[in-house]
Short mmCIF file of C-alpha atoms and ligand atoms in Angstrom, two decimals:
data_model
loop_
_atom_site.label_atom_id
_atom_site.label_comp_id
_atom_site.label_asym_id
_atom_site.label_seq_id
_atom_site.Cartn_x
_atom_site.Cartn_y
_atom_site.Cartn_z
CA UNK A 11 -26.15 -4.48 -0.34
CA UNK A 12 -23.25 -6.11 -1.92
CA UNK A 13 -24.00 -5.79 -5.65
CA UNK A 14 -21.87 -8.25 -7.11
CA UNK A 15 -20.80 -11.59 -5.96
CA UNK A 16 -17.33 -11.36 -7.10
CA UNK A 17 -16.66 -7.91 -4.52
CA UNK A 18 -18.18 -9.97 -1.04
CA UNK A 19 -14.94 -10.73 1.18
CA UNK A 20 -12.85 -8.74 -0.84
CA UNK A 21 -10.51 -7.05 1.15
CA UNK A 22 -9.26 -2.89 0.93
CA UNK A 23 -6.40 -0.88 2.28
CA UNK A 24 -6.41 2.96 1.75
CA UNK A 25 -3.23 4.70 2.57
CA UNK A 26 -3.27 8.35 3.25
CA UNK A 27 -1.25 11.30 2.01
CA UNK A 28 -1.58 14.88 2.64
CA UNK A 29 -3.91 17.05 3.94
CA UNK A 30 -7.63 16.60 5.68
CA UNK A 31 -9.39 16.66 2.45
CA UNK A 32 -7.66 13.39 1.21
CA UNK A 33 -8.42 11.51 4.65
CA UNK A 34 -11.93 12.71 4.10
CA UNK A 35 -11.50 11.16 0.89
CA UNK A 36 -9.99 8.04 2.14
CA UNK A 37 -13.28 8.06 4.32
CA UNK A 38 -15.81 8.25 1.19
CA UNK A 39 -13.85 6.06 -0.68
CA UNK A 40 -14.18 3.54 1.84
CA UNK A 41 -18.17 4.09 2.36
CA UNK A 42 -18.15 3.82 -1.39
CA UNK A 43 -16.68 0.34 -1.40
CA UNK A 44 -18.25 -0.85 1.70
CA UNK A 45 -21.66 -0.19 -0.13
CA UNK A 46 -20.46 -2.88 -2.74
CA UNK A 47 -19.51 -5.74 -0.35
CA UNK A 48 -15.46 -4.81 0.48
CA UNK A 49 -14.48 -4.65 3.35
CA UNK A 50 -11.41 -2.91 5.30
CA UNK A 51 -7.64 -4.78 5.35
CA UNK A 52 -6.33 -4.57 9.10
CA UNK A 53 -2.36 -5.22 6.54
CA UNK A 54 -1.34 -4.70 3.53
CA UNK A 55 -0.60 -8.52 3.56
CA UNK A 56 -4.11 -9.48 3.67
CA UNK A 57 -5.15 -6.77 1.10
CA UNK A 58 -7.16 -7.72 -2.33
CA UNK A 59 -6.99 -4.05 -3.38
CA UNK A 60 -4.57 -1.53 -2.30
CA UNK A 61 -5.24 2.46 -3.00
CA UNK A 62 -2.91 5.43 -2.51
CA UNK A 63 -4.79 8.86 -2.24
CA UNK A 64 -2.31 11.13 -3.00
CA UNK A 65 -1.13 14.94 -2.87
CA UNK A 66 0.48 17.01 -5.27
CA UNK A 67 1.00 20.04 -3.55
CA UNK A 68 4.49 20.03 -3.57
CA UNK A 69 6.99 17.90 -5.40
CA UNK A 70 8.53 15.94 -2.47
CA UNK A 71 5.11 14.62 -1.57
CA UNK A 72 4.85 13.07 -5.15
CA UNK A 73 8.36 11.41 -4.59
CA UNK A 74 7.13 9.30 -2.31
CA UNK A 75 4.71 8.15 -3.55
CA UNK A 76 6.95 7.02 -6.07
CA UNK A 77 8.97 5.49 -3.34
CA UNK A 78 5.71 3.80 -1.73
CA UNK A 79 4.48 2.37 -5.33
CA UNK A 80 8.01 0.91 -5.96
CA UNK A 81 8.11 -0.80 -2.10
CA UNK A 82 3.98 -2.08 -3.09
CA UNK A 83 5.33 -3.74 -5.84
CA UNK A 84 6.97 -6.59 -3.64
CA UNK A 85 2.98 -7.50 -2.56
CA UNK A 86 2.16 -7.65 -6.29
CA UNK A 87 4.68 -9.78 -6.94
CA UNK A 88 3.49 -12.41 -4.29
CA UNK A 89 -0.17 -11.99 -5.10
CA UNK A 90 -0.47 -11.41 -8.47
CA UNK A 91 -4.33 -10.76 -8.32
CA UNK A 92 -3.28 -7.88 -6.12
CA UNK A 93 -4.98 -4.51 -7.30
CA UNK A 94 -2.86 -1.39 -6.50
CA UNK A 95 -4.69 1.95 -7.52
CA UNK A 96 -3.71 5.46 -7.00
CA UNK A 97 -6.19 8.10 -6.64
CA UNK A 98 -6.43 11.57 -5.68
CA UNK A 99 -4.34 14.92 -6.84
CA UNK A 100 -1.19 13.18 -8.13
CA UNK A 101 -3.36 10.36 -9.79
CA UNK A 102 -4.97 13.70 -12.01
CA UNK A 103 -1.82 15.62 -12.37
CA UNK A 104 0.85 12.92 -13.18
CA UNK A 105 -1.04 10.03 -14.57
CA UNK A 106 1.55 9.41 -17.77
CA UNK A 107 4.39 9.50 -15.13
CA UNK A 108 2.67 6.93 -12.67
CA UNK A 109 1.78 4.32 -16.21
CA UNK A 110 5.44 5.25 -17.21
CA UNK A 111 7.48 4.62 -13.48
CA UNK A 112 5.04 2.17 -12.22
CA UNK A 113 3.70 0.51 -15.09
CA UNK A 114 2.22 -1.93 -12.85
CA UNK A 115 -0.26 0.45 -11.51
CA UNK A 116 -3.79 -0.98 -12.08
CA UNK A 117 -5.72 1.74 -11.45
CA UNK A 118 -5.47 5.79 -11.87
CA UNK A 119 -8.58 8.04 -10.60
CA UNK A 120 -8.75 11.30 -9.73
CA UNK A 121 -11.09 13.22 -6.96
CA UNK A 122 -13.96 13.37 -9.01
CA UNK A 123 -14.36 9.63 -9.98
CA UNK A 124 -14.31 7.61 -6.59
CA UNK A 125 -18.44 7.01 -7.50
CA UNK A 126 -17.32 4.94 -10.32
CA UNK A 127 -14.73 3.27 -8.35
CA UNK A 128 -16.71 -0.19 -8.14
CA UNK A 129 -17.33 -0.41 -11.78
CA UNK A 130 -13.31 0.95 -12.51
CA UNK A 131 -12.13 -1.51 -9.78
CA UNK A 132 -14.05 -4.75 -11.77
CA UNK A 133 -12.61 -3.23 -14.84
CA UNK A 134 -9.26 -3.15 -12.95
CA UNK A 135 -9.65 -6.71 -11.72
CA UNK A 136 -11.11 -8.47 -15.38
CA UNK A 137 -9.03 -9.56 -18.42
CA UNK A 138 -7.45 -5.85 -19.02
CA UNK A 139 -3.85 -5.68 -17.92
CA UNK A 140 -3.64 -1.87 -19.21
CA UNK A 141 -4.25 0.35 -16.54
CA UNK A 142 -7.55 1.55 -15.89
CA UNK A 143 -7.63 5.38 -15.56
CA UNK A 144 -10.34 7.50 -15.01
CA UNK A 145 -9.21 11.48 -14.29
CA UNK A 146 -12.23 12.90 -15.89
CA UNK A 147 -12.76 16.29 -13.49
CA UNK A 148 -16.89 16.86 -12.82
CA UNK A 149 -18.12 20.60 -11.45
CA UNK A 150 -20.70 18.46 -10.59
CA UNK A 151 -19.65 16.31 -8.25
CA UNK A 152 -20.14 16.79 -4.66
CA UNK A 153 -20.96 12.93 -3.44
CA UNK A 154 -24.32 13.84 -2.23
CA UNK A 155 -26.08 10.86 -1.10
CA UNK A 156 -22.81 8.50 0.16
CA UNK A 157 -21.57 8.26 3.54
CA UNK A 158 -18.20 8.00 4.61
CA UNK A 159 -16.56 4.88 6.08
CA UNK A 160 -15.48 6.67 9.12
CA UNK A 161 -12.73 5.44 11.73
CA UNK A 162 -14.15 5.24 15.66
CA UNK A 163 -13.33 8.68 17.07
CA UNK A 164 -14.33 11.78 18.76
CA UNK A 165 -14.24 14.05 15.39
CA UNK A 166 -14.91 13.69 12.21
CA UNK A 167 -14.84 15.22 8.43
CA UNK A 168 -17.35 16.36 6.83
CA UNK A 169 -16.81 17.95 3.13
CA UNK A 170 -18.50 20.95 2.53
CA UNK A 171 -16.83 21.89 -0.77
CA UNK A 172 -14.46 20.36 -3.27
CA UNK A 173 -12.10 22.22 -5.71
CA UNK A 174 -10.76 25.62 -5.66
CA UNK A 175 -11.44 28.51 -7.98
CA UNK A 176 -8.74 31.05 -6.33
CA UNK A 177 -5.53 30.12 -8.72
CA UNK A 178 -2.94 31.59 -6.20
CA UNK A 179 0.06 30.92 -8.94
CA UNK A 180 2.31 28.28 -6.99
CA UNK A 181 -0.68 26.80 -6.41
CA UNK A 182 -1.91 22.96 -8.31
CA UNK A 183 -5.03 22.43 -6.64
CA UNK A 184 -7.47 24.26 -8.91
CA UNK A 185 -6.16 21.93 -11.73
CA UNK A 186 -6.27 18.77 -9.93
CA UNK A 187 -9.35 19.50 -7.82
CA UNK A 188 -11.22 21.54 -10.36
CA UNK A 189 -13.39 24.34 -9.68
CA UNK A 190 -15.02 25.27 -6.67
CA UNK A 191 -18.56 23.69 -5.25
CA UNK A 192 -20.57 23.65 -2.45
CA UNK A 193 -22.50 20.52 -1.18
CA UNK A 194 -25.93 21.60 -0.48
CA UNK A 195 -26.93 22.02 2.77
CA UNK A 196 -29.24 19.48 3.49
CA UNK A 197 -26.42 16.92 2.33
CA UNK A 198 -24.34 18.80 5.07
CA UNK A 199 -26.88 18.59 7.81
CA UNK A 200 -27.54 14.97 7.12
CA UNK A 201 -23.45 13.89 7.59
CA UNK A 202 -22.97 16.27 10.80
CA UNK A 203 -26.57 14.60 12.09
CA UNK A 204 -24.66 11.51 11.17
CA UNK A 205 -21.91 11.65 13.23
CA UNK A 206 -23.67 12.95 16.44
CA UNK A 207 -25.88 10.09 16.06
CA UNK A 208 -22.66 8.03 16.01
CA UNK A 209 -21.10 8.70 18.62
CA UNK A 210 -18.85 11.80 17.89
CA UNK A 211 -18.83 14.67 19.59
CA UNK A 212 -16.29 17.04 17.17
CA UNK A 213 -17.21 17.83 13.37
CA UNK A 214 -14.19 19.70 11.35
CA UNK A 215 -16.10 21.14 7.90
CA UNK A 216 -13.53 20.92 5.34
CA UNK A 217 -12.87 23.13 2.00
CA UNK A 218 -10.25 25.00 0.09
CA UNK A 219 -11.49 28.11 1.17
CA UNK A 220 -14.44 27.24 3.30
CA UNK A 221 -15.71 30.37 3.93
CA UNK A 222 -16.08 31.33 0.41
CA UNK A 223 -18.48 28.35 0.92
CA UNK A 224 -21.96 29.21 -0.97
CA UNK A 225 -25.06 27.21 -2.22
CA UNK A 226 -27.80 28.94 -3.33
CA UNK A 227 -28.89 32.01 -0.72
CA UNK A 228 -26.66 29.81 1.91
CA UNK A 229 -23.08 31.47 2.89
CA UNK A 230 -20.29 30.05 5.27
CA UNK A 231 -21.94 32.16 8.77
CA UNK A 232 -25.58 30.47 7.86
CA UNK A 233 -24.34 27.08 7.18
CA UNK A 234 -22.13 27.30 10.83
CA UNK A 235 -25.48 28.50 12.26
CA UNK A 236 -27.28 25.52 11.12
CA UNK A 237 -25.13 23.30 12.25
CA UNK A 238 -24.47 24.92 16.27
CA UNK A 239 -28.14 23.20 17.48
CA UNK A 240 -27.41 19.74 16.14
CA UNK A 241 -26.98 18.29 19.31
CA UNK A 242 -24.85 16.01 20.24
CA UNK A 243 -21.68 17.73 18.52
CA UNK A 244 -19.81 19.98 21.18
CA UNK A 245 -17.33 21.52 18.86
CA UNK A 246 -17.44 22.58 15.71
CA UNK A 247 -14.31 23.53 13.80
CA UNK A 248 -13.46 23.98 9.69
CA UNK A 249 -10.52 24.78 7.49
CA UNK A 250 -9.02 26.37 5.92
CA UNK A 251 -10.68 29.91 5.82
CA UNK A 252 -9.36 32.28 2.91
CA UNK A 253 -8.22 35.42 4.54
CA UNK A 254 -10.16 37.63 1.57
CA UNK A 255 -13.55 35.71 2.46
CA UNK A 256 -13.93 36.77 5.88
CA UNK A 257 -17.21 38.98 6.87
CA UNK A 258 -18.18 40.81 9.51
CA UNK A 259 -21.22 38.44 9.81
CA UNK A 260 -18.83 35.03 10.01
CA UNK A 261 -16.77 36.71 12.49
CA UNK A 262 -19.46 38.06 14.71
CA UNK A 263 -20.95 34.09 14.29
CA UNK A 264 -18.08 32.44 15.33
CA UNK A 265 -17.98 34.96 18.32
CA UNK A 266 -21.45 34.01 19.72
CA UNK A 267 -21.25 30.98 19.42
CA UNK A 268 -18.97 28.56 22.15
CA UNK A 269 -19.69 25.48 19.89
CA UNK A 270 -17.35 26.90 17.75
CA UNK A 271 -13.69 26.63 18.45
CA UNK A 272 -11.08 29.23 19.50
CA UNK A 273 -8.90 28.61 16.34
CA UNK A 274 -8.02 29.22 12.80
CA UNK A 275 -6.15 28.14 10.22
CA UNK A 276 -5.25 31.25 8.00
CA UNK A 277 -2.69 31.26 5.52
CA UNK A 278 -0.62 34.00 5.16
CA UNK A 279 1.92 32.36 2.57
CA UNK A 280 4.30 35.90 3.12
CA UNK A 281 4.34 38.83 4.78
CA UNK A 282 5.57 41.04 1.79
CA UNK A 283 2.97 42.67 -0.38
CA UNK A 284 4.94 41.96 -3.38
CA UNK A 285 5.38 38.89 -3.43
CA UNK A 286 1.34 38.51 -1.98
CA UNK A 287 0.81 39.88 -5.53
CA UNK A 288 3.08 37.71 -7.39
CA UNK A 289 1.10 34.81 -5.53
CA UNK A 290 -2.54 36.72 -7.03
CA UNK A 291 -2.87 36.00 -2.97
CA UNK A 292 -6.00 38.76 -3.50
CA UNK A 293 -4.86 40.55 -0.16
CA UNK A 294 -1.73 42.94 1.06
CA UNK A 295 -0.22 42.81 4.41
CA UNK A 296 -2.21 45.27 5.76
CA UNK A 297 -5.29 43.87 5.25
CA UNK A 298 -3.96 40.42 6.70
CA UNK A 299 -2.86 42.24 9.97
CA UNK A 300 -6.28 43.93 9.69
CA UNK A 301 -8.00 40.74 9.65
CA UNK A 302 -6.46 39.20 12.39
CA UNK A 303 -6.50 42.53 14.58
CA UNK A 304 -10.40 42.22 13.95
CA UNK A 305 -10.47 38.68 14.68
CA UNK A 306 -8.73 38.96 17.96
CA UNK A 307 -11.05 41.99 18.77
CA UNK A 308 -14.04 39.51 18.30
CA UNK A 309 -12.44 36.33 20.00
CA UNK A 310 -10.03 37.55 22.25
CA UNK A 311 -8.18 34.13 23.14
CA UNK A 312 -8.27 32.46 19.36
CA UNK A 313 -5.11 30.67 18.35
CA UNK A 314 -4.06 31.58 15.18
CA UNK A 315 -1.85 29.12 12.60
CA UNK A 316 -0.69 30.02 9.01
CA UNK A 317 0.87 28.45 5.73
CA UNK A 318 4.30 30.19 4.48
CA UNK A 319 6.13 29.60 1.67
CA UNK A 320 9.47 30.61 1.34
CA UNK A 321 11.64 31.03 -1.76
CA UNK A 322 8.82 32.07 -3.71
CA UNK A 323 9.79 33.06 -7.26
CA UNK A 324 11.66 36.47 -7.04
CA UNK A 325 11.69 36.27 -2.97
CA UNK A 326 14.47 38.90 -2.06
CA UNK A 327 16.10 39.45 1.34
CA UNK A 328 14.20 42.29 2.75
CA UNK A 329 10.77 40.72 1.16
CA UNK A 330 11.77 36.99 3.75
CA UNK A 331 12.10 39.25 6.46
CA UNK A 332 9.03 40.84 6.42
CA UNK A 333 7.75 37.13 6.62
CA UNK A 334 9.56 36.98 9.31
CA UNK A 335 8.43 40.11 10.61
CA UNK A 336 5.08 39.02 10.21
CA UNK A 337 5.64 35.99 12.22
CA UNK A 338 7.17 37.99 15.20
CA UNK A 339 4.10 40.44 14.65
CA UNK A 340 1.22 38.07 14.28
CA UNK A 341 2.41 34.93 16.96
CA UNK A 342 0.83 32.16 15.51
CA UNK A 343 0.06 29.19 18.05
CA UNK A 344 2.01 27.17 15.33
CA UNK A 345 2.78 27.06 11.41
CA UNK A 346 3.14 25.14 8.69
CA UNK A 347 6.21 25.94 7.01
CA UNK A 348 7.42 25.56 3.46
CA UNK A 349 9.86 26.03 0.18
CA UNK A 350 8.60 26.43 -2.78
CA UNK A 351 8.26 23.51 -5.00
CA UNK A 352 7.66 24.42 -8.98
CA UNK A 353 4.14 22.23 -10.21
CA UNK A 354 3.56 21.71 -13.64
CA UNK A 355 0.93 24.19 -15.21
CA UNK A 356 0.51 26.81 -12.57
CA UNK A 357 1.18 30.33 -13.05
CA UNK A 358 4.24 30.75 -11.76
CA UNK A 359 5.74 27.44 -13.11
CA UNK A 360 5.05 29.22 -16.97
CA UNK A 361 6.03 32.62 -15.99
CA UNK A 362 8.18 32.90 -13.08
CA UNK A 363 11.30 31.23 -13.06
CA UNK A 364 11.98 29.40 -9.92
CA UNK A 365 15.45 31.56 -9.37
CA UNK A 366 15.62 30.96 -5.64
CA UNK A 367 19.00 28.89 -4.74
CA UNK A 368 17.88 25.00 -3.39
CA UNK A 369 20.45 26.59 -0.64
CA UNK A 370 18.77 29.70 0.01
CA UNK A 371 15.36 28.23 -0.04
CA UNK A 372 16.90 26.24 2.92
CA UNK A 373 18.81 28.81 5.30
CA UNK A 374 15.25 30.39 4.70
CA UNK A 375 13.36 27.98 6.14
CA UNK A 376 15.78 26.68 8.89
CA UNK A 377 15.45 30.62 9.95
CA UNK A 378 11.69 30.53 9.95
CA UNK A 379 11.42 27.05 11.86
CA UNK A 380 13.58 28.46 14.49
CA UNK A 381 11.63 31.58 15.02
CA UNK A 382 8.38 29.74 15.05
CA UNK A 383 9.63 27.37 17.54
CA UNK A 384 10.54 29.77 19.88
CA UNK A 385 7.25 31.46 19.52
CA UNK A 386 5.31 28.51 19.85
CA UNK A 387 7.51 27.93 22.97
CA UNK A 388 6.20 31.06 24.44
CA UNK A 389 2.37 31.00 23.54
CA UNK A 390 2.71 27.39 24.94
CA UNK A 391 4.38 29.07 27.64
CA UNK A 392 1.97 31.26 28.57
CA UNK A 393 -0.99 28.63 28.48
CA UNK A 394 1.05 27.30 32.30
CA UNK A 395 -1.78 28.14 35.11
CA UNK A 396 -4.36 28.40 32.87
CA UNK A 397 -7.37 25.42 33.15
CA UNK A 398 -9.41 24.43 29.93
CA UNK A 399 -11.76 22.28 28.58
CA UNK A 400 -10.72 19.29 26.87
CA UNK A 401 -12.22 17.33 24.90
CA UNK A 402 -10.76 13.37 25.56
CA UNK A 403 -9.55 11.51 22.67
CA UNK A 404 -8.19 8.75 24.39
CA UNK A 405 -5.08 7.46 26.15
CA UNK A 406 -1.95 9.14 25.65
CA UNK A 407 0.32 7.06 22.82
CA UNK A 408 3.55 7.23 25.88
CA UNK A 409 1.92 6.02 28.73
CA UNK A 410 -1.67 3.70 29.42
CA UNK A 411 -1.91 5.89 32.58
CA UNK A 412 -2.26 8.98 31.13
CA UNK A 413 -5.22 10.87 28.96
CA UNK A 414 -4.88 13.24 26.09
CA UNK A 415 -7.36 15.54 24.15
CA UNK A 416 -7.54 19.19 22.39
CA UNK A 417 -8.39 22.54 24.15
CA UNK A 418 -10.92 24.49 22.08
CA UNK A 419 -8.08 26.13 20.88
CA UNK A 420 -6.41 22.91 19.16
CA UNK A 421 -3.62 22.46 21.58
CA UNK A 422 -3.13 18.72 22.97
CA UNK A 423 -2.81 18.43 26.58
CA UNK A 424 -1.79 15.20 28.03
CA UNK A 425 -2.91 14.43 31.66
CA UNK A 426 -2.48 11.48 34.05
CA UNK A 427 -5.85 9.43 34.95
CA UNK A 428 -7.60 10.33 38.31
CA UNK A 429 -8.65 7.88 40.46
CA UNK A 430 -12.24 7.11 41.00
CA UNK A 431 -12.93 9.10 38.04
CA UNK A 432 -14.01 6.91 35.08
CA UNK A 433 -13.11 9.07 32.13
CA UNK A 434 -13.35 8.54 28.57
CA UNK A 435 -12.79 9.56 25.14
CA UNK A 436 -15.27 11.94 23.99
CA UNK A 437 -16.00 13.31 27.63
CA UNK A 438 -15.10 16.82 28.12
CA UNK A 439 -12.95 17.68 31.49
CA UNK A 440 -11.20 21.10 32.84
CA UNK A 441 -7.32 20.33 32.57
CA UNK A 442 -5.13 22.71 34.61
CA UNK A 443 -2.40 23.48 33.06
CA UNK A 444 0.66 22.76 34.98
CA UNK A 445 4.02 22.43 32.51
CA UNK A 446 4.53 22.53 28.77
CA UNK A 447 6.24 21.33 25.83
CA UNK A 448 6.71 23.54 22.29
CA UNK A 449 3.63 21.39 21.47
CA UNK A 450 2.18 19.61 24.46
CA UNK A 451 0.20 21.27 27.19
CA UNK A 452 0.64 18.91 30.15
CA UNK A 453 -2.10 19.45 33.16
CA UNK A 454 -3.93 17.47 35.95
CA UNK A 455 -7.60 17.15 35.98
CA UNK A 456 -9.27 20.24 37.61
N1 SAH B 18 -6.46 26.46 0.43
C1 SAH B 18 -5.80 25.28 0.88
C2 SAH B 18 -4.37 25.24 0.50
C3 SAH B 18 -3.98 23.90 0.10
S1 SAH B 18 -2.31 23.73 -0.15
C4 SAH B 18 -5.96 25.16 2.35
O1 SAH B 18 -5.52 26.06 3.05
O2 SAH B 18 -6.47 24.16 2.80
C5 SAH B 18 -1.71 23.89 1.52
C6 SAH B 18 -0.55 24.77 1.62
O3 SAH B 18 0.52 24.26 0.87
C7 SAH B 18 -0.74 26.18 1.07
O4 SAH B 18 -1.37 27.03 1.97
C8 SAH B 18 0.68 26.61 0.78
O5 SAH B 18 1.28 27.21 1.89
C9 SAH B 18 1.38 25.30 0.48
N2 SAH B 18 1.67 25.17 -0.96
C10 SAH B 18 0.79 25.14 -1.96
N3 SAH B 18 1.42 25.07 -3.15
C11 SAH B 18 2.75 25.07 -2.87
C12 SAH B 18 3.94 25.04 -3.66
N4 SAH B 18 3.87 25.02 -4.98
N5 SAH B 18 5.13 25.05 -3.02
C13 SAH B 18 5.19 25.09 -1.68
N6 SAH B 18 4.12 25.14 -0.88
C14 SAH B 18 2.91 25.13 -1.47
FE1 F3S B 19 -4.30 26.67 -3.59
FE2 F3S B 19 -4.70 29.21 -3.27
FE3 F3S B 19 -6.78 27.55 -3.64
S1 F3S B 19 -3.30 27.96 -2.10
S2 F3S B 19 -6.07 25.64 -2.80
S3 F3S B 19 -5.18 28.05 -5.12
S4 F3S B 19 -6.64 29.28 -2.21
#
């Protein structure tokens, strides 16, 4: 129920940056202020309140949102009333900056305060023309109790723990998120049970390191197996797992079970073990290549992706090619691929001067990109002939005739419609395999 008159036809627009975590954000956020009488913008035009959840992972990410809040403030400008907020990491780490650049910012919250966001929005909206900030951090604070505003779909979010207590040393999460907590289970249970009874068919648990996931006697395996016999969900999938909080138990669970997918997410961030120990990564190479030999062992066809980082602090020659080495070693399906960007109070950013040439950084990662590609090629390659399950997300964004969808393994496949076959999103259909892009499977149905 709407709880004041003042919020009913007032219109929201969330806008999105960075990883899963901040769309499940987004998502909460919305649920949040749909409990209080908003509802969603379709434009920013028709907007009464515009937020931007933000990232602060890496500099260049910050910059535009800098560039976004300087483009917003042509909408203020026409409608005055206009609320523009920014939330999220950047809203904790930089919120001097943002009053300083952007001074007509009305609103700054960080990940811990979107409960209060009502009350700060009113604030934000009354006779104060200062900005309304709100970046207290809360160990506390796991949103038990709200639910989501979630977007139509065949998979959906569910948090199942906030912050990060690892404190790799590139690494600003830990100061923006705050430390690391679990949602309880039964909070857990209730979202996932949400969603099946909604409609979805796909449930991606989300955390930091989600398998260092804990509450009480709970771990990461026994919350997976309490969520396989919801039915209704067909695949279950999380990230990202932290390649230190792997067991023997998780990996024989995610074996057994088909509900849960073919593929991980495990960051490597480099393949030399001294500059895994400059990072406090917790791990050396060995034991990474370990990991993923057992892994395989368990789940023979899992696709593998990683995080890299190159141009780390102290990064020499021989220690980027035993990234690379690891790349040609390993064969991710894919990778995410990046230079290292200095943040403000890390480790590294006090102690480790960041002596790697803007130049080098970038031969570095050109080198990487190319080698990736050209594995991804081949493992894409290789999938030709094959025929797997997909799971139907909808029609394909080139052409009306054509379906796409993941594999279990995370690949999308794109496929033309069959005739006389009524298919839809959320239906799972065998897709053989016929051609291939780096990143597309493309198939007929089976
Ligand atoms: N544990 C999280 C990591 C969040 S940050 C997860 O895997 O979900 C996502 C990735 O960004 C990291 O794995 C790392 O590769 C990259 N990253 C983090 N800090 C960075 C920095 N200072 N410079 C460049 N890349 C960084
Ligand atoms: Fe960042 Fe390392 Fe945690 S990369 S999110 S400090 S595991």
């Amino acid at each position: 129920m709407p709880e004041a008159d003042g919020t009913l036809g007032k219109k929201v627009f969330i806008e999105t940056y960075g990883c899963q975590m901040n769309l499940a954000d987004s998502e909460l956020m919305g649920g949040v202020l749909a409990d209080t009488g908003y509802s969603s913008a379709e434009s920013l035009e028709e907007a009464d309140v515009i937020l931007i959840n933000t990232c602060a992972v890496r500099e260049r990410a910050e910059d535009r949102v800098f560039g976004r809040l300087s483009h917003l403030l042509r909408f203020k400008n026409d409608k005055p009333e206009l609320v523009l907020g920014v939330t999220g990491c950047m809203a904790e780490h930089l919120r001097d900056k943002i009053t300083d650049q952007a001074p007509y910012v009305d609103l700054v919250i960080g990940p811990d305060a979107y409960r209060r966001l009502p009350a700060l929005l009113d604030k934000a909206t009354g006779e104060a023309r200062d900005p309304v900030i709100d970046v207290k951090l809360d160990k506390a604070e796991v949103y038990e109790g709200l639910t989501p505003k979630r977007k139509p779909g065949v998979g959906g979010w569910v948090t199942v723990q906030r912050g990060c207590d690892k404190f790799c040393t590139f690494c600003i999460v830990p100061f923006v998120r705050g430390r690391e907590r679990g949602v309880p289970p039964h909070e857990i249970l209730r979202q996932v049970e949400n969603l099946a009874e909604r409609g979805y068919k796909e449930v991606t648990l989300l955390g930091q390191t989600v398998n260092s996931y804990r509450y009480e006697d709970v771990d990461f395996a026994d919350l997976l197996e309490q969520i396989v016999p919801i039915e209704g969900i067909e695949r279950i999938r999380f990230t990202s797992p932290y390649p230190t909080d792997f067991t023997p138990k998780l990996i024989e669970t995610i074996a057994r079970h088909d509900k849960i997918c073919n593929y991980l997410h495990l960051p490597a961030q480099s393949g030399s073990n001294r500059m895994l120990d400059e990072m406090r990564r917790q791990y050396t190479r060995e034991e990474y290549d370990q990991l993923v030999d057992d892994i395989r062992a368990a789940v023979p066809d899992i696709a593998l992706s990683t995080d890299i980082i190159v141009g780390f602090p102290g990064e020499t020659e021989e220690d980027f090619e035993q990234t690379m080495e690891l790349m040609e070693s390993t064969r991710f399906d894919f990778a995410y691929l990046f230079k290292y960007s200095e943040r403000s109070n890390t480790y590294a950013s006090r102690n480790l001067p960041d002596d790697i040439d803007e130049e080098v950084k970038g031969e570095r990662l050109k080198k990487i990109i190319a080698l990736q590609e050209s594995i991804s090629a081949e493992v894409f390659k290789s999938k030709v002939g094959g025929t797997y399950t997909v799971l139907v997300e909808g029609e394909s964004r080139r052409d009306p005739n054509e379906l796409c969808g993941r594999t279990g393994d995370f690949k999308t496949v794109v496929f033309p419609k069959a005739d006389g076959r009524d298919i839809e999103a959320g239906d799972l259909v065998d897709v053989k395999v016929t051609d291939c892009t780096s990143h597309t499977l493309l198939g007929e149905l089976a």
